[in-house]
mmCIF file of C-alpha atoms in Angstrom:
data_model
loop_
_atom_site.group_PDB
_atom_site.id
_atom_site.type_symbol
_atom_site.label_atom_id
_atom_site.label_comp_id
_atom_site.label_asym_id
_atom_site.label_seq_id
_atom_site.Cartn_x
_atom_site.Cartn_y
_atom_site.Cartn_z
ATOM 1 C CA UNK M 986 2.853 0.544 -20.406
ATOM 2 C CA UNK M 987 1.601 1.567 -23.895
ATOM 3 C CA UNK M 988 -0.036 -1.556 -24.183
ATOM 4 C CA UNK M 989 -1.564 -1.423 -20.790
ATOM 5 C CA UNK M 990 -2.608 2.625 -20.207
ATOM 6 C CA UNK M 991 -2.232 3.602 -23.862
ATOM 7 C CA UNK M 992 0.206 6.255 -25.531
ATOM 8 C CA UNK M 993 -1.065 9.290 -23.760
ATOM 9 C CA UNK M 994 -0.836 8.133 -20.229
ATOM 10 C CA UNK M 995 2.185 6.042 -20.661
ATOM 11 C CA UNK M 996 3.942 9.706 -21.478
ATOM 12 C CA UNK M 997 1.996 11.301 -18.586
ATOM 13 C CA UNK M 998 4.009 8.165 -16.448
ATOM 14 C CA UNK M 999 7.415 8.602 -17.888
ATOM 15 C CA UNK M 1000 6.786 12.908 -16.997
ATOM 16 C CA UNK M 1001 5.831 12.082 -13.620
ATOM 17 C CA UNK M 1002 9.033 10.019 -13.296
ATOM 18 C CA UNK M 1003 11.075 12.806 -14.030
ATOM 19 C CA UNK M 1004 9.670 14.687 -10.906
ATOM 20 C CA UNK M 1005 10.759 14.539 -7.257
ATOM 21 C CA UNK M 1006 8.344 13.133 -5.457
ATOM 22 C CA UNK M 1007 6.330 14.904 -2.363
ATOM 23 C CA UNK M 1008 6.961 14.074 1.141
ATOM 24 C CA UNK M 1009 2.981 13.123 2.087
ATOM 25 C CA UNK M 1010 2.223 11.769 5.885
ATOM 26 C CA UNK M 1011 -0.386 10.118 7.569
ATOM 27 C CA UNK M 1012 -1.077 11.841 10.961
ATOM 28 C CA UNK M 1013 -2.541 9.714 14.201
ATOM 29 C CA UNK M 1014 -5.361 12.679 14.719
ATOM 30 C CA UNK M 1015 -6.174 16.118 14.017
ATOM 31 C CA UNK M 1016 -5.059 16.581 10.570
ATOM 32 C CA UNK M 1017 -6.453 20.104 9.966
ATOM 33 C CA UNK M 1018 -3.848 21.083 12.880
ATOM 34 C CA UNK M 1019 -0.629 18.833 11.911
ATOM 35 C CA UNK M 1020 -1.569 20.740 8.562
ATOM 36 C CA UNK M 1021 -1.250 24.317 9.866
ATOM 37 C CA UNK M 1022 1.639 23.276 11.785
ATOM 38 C CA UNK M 1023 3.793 21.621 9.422
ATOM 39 C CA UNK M 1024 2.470 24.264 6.335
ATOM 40 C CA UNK M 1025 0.525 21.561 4.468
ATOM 41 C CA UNK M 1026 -2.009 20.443 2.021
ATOM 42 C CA UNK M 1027 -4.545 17.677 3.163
ATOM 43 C CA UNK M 1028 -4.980 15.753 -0.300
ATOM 44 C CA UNK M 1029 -8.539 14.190 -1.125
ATOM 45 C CA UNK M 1030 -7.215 10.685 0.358
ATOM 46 C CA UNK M 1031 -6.696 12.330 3.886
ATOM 47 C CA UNK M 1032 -2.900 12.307 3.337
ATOM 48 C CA UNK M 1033 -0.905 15.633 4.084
ATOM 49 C CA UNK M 1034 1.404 16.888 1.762
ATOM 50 C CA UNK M 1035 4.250 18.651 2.434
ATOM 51 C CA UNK M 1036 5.414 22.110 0.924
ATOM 52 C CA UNK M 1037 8.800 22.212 1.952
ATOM 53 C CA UNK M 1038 11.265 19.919 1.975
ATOM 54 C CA UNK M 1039 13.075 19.175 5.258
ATOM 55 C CA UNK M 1040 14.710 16.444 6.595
ATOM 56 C CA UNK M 1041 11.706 14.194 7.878
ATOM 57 C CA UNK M 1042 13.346 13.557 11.792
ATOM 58 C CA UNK M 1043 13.755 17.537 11.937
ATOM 59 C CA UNK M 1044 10.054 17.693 11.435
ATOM 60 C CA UNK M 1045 7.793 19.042 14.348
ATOM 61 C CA UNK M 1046 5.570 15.677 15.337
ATOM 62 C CA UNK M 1047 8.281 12.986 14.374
ATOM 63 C CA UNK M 1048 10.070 12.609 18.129
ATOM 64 C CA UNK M 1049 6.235 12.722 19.626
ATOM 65 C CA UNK M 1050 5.381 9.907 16.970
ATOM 66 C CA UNK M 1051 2.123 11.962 16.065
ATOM 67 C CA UNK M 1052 2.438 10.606 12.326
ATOM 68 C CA UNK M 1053 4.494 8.335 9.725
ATOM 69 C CA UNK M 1054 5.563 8.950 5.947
ATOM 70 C CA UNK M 1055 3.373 7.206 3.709
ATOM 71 C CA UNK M 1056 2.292 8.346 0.013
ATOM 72 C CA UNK M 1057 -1.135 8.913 -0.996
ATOM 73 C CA UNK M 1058 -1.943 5.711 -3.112
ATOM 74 C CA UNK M 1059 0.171 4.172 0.023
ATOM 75 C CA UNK M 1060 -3.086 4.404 2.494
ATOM 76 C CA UNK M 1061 -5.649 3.364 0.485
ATOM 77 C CA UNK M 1062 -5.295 -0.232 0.112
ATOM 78 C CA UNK M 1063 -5.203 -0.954 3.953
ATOM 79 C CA UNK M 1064 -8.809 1.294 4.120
ATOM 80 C CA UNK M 1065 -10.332 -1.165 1.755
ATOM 81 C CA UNK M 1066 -11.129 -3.066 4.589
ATOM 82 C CA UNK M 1067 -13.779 -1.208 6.321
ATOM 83 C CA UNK M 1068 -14.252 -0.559 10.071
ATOM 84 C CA UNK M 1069 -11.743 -2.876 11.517
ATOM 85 C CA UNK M 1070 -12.144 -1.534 15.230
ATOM 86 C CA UNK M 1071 -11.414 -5.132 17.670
ATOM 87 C CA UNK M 1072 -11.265 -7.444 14.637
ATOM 88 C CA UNK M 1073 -8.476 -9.773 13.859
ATOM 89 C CA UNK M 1074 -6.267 -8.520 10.918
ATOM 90 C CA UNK M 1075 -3.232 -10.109 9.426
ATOM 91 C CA UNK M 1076 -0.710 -7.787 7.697
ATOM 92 C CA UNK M 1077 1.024 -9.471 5.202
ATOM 93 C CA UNK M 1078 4.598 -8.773 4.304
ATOM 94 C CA UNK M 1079 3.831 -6.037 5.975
ATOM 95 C CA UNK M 1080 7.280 -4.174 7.175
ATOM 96 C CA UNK M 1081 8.099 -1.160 6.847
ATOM 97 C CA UNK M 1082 5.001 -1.033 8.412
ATOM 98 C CA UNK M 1083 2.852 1.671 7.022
ATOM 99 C CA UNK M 1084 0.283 0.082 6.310
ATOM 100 C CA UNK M 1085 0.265 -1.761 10.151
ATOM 101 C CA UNK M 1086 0.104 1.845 11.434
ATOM 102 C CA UNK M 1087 -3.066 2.676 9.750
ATOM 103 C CA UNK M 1088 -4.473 -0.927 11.011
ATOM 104 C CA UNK M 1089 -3.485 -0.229 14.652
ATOM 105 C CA UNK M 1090 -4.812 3.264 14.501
ATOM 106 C CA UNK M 1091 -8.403 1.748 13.177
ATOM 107 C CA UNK M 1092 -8.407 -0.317 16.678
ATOM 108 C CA UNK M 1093 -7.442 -3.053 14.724
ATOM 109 C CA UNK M 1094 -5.503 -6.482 16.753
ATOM 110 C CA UNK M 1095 -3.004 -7.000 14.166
ATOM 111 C CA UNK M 1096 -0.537 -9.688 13.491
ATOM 112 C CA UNK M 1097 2.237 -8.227 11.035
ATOM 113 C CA UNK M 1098 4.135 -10.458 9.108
ATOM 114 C CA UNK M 1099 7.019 -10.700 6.839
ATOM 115 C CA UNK M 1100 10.191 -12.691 6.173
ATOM 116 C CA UNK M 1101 12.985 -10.106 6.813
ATOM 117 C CA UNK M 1102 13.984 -10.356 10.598
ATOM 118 C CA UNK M 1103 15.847 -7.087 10.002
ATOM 119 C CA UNK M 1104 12.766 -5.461 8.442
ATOM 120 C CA UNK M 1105 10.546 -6.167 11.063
ATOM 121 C CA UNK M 1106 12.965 -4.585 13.316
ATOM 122 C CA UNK M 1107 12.652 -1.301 11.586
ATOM 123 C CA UNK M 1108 8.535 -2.186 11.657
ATOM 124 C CA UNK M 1109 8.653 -2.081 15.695
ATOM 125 C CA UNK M 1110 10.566 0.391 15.814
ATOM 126 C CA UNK M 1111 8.360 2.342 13.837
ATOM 127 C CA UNK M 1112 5.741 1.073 15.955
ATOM 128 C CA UNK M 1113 7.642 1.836 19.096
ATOM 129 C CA UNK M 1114 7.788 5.466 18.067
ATOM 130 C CA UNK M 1115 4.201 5.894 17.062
ATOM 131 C CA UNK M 1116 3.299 3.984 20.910
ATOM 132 C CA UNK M 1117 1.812 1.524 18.887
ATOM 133 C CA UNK M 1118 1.620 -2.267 19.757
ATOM 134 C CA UNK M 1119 1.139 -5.187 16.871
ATOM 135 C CA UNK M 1120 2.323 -8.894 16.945
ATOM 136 C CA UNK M 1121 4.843 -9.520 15.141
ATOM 137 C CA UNK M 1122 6.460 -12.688 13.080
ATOM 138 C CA UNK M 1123 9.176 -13.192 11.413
ATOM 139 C CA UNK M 1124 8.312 -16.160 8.605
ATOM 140 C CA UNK M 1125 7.533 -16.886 4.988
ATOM 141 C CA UNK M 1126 4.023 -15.409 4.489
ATOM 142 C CA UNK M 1127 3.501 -17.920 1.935
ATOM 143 C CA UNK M 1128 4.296 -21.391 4.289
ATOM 144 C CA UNK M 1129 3.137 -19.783 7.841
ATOM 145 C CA UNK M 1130 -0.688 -20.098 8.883
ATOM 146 C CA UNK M 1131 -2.247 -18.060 11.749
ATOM 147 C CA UNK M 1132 -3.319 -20.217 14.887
ATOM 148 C CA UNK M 1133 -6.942 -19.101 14.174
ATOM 149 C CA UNK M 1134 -8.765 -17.947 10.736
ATOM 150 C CA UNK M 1135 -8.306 -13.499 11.020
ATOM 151 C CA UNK M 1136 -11.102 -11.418 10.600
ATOM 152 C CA UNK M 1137 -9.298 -9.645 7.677
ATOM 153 C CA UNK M 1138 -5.987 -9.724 6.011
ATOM 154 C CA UNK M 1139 -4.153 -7.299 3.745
ATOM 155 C CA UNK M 1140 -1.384 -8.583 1.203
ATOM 156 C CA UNK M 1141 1.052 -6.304 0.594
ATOM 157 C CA UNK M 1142 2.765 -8.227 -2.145
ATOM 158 C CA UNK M 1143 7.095 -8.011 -3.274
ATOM 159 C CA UNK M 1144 6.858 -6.660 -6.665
ATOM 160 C CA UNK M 1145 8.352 -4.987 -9.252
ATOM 161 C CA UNK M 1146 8.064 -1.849 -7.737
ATOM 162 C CA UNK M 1147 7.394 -0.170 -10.961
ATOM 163 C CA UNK M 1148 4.652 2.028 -9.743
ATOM 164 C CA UNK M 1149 7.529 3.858 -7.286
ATOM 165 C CA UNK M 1150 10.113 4.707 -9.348
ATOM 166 C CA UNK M 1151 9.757 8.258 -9.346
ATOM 167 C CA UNK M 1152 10.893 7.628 -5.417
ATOM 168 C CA UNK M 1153 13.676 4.636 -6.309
ATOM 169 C CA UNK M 1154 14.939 5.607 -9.911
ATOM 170 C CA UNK M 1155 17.313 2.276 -9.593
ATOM 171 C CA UNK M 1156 14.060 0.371 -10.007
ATOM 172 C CA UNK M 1157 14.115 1.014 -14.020
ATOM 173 C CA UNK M 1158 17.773 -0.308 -13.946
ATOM 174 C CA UNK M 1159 17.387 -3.675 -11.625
ATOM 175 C CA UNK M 1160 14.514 -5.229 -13.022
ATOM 176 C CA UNK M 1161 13.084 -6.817 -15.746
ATOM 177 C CA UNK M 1162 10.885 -8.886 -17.502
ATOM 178 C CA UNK M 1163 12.228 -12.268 -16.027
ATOM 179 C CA UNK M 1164 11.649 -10.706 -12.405
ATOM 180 C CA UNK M 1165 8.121 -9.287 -13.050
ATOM 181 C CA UNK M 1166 7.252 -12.982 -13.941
ATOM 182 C CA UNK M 1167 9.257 -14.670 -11.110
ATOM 183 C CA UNK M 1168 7.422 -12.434 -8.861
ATOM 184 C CA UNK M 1169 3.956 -12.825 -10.570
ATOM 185 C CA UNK M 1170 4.567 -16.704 -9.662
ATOM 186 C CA UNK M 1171 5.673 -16.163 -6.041
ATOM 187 C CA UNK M 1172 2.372 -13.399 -5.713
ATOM 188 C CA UNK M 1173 0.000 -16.502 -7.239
ATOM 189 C CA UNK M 1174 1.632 -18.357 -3.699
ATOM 190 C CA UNK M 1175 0.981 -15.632 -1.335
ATOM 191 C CA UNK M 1176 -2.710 -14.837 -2.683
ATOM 192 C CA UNK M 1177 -3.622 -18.759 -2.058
ATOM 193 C CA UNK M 1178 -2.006 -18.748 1.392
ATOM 194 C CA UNK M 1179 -3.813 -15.896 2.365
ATOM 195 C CA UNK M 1180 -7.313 -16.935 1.101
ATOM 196 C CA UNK M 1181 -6.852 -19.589 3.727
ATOM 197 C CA UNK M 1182 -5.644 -17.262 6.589
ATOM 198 C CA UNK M 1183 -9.365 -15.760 6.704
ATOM 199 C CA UNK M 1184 -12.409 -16.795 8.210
ATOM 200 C CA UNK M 1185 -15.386 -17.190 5.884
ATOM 201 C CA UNK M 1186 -16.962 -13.785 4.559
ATOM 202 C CA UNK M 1187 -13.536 -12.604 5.852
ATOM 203 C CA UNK M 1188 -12.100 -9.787 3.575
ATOM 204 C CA UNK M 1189 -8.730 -9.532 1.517
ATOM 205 C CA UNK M 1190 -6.798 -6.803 0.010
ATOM 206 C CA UNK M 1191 -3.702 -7.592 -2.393
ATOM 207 C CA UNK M 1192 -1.929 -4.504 -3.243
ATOM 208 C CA UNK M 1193 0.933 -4.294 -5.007
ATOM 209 C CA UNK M 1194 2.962 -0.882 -6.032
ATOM 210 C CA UNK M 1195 3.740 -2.022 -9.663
ATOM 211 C CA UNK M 1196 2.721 -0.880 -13.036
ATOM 212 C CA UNK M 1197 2.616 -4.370 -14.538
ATOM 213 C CA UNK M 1198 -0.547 -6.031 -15.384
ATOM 214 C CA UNK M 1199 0.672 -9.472 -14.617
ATOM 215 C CA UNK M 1200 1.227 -8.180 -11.273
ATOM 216 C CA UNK M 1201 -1.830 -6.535 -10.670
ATOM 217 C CA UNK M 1202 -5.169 -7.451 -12.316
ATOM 218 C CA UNK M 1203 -3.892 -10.443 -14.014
ATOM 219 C CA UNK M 1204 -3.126 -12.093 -10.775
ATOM 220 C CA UNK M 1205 -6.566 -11.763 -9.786
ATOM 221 C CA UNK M 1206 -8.438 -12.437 -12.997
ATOM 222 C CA UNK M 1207 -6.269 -15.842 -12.659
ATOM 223 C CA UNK M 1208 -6.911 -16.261 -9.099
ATOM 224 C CA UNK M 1209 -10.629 -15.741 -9.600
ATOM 225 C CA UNK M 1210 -10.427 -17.896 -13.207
ATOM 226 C CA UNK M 1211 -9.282 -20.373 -10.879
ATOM 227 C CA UNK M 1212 -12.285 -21.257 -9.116
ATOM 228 C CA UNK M 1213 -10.868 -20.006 -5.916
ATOM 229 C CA UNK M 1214 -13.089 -19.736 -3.075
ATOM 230 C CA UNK M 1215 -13.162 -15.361 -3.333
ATOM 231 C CA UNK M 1216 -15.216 -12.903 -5.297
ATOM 232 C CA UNK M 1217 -14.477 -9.517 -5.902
ATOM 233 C CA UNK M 1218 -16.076 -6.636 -4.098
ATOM 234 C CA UNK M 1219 -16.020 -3.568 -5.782
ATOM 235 C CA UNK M 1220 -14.274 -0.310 -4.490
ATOM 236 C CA UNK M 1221 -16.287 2.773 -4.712
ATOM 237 C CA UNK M 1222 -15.293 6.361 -5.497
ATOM 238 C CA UNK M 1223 -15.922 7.578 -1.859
ATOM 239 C CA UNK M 1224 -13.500 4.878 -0.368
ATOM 240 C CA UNK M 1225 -10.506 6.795 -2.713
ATOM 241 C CA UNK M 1226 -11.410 10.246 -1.309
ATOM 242 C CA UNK M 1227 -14.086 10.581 -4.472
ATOM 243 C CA UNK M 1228 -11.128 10.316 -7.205
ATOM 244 C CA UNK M 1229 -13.229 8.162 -9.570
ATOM 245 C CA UNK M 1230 -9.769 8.057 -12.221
ATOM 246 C CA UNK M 1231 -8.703 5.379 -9.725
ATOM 247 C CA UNK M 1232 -11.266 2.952 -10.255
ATOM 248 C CA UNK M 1233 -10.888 0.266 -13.175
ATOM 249 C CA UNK M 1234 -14.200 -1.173 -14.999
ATOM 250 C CA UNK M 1235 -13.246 -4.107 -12.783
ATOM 251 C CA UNK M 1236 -14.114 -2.300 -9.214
ATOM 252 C CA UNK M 1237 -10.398 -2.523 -8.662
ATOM 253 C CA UNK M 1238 -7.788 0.639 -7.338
ATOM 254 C CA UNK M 1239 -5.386 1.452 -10.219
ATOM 255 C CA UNK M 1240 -3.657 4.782 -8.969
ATOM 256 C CA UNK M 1241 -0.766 6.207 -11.607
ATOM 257 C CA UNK M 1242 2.313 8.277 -10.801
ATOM 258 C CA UNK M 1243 0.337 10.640 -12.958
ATOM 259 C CA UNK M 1244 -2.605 11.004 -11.427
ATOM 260 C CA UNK M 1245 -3.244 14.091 -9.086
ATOM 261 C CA UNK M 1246 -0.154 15.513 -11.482
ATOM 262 C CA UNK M 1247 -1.186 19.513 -10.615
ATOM 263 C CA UNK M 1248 -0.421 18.608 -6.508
ATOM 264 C CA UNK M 1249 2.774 16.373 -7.517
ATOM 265 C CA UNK M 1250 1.518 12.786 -8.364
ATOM 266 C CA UNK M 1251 1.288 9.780 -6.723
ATOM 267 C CA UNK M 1252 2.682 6.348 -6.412
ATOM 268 C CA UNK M 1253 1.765 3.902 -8.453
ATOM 269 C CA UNK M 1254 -0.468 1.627 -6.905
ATOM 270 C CA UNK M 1255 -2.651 -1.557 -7.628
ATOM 271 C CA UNK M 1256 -5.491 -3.242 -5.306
ATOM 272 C CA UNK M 1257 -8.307 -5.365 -5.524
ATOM 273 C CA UNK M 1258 -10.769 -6.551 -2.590
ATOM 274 C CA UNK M 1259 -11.836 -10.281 -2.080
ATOM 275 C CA UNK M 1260 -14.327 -12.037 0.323
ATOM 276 C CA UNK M 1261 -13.783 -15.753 0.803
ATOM 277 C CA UNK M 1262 -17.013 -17.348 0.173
#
């Protein structure tokens, strides 16, 4: 991380380690209300974060399904993706299903995905108690293809994780170097499947919540390097609620668990937008 951020911030990222984390939501409408109700701050990204501590099922809204947990970094990558109102979207790997929320809220037709038959059980019920509908598949995201090219697609990649360890301390116990590049190798797959899931001039997001590089903007320097049939398309300060401290020189989202430090942080969170040519 020294290498990466520098000394400074790679302190700033242990300290916000040391913290316990916020509990931030994403409500379904009216946030200004859910924020009076439940005594909470709406954060630049839209997100509202809590003040108190409670157990999250005890929490006025949760029975009605009026919103989900999901960090700040957490919504940004599937908003990448513009106005997705009656457009196709895939969502990748895509349980617990966060992400698929936001998608389905958007008036997006969405088609989640991931390998875990068990996780994708906890995705519809999710769903169920939001009264949200999605397809949903149970396969390997890197072998399955849709029946027809998606509008969209958001990749959601397995990673490291090293971007949420304030929120899973085991992370900095359980894995290594020799996972970060196993992983790198099996996020190299999942990129080139989903290139060909989209129609072209469709739209991809990979997001990933690691710290690593190799996990992050060296898979898509490589990807692109590669003479794959993407470019890049640069993420603007508005589309991270005007935090320009996001943005890399690239046009890519590189949120820290240190930034936003004087609300309580976020997660750690890479993403980069493509367009198949």
């Amino acid at each position: 991380w020294r290498a990466a951020y520098g000394e400074q911030t790679c302190r700033r990222i242990a300290e916000a380690h040391l913290r316990e984390p916020p509990l931030d939501i994403t409500v379904k409408n009216d946030p200004q209300a859910w924020a009076d109700r439940l005594d909470a701050t709406i954060l630049a990204t839209g997100t509202l974060r809590l003040h108190r501590r409670r157990p999250v099922t005890e929490l006025a809204g949760y029975n009605a399904g009026a919103w989900w947990v999901q960090d700040a970094a957490a919504v940004l990558p599937a908003r990448l993706l513009g106005d997705v109102k009656g457009r196709r979207v895939i969502d990748l790997c895509a349980a617990p299903g966060g992400k698929t929320a936001q998608l389905v809220g958007a008036g997006a037709r969405v088609t989640a995905v991931d390998r875990s038959p068990k996780r994708l059980e906890r995705l519809r019920a999710n769903l169920r108690r939001l009264g949200m509908q999605a397809e949903t598949i149970a396969a390997d995201a890197a072998e399955w293809r849709p029946s027809e090219a998606a509008d969209a697609l958001l990749l959601d990649t397995p990673c490291s994780a090293t971007g949420i360890i304030r929120r899973h301390p085991d992370v900095a116990w359980l894995k290594g170097p020799g996972d970060v590049a196993r992983l790198a190798a099996q996020q190299a797959r999942l990129l080139s499947a989903a290139v060909a899931m989209v129609k072209p001039g469709g739209l991809i997001v990979y997001a990933s919540c690691s710290l690593q590089p190799a996990e992050g903007r060296q898979r898509i320097a490589a990807l692109l390097a590669g003479g794959g049939a993407v470019e890049r398309i640069p993420i603007s300060a508005n589309e991270t609620g005007g935090l320009a401290e996001l943005l890399t020189e690239e046009g890519d989202l590189r949120s820290l668990p240190c930034h936003l430090a004087a609300v309580g942080g976020m997660d750690g969170f890479f993403a980069a937008r493509l367009r198949r040519r």
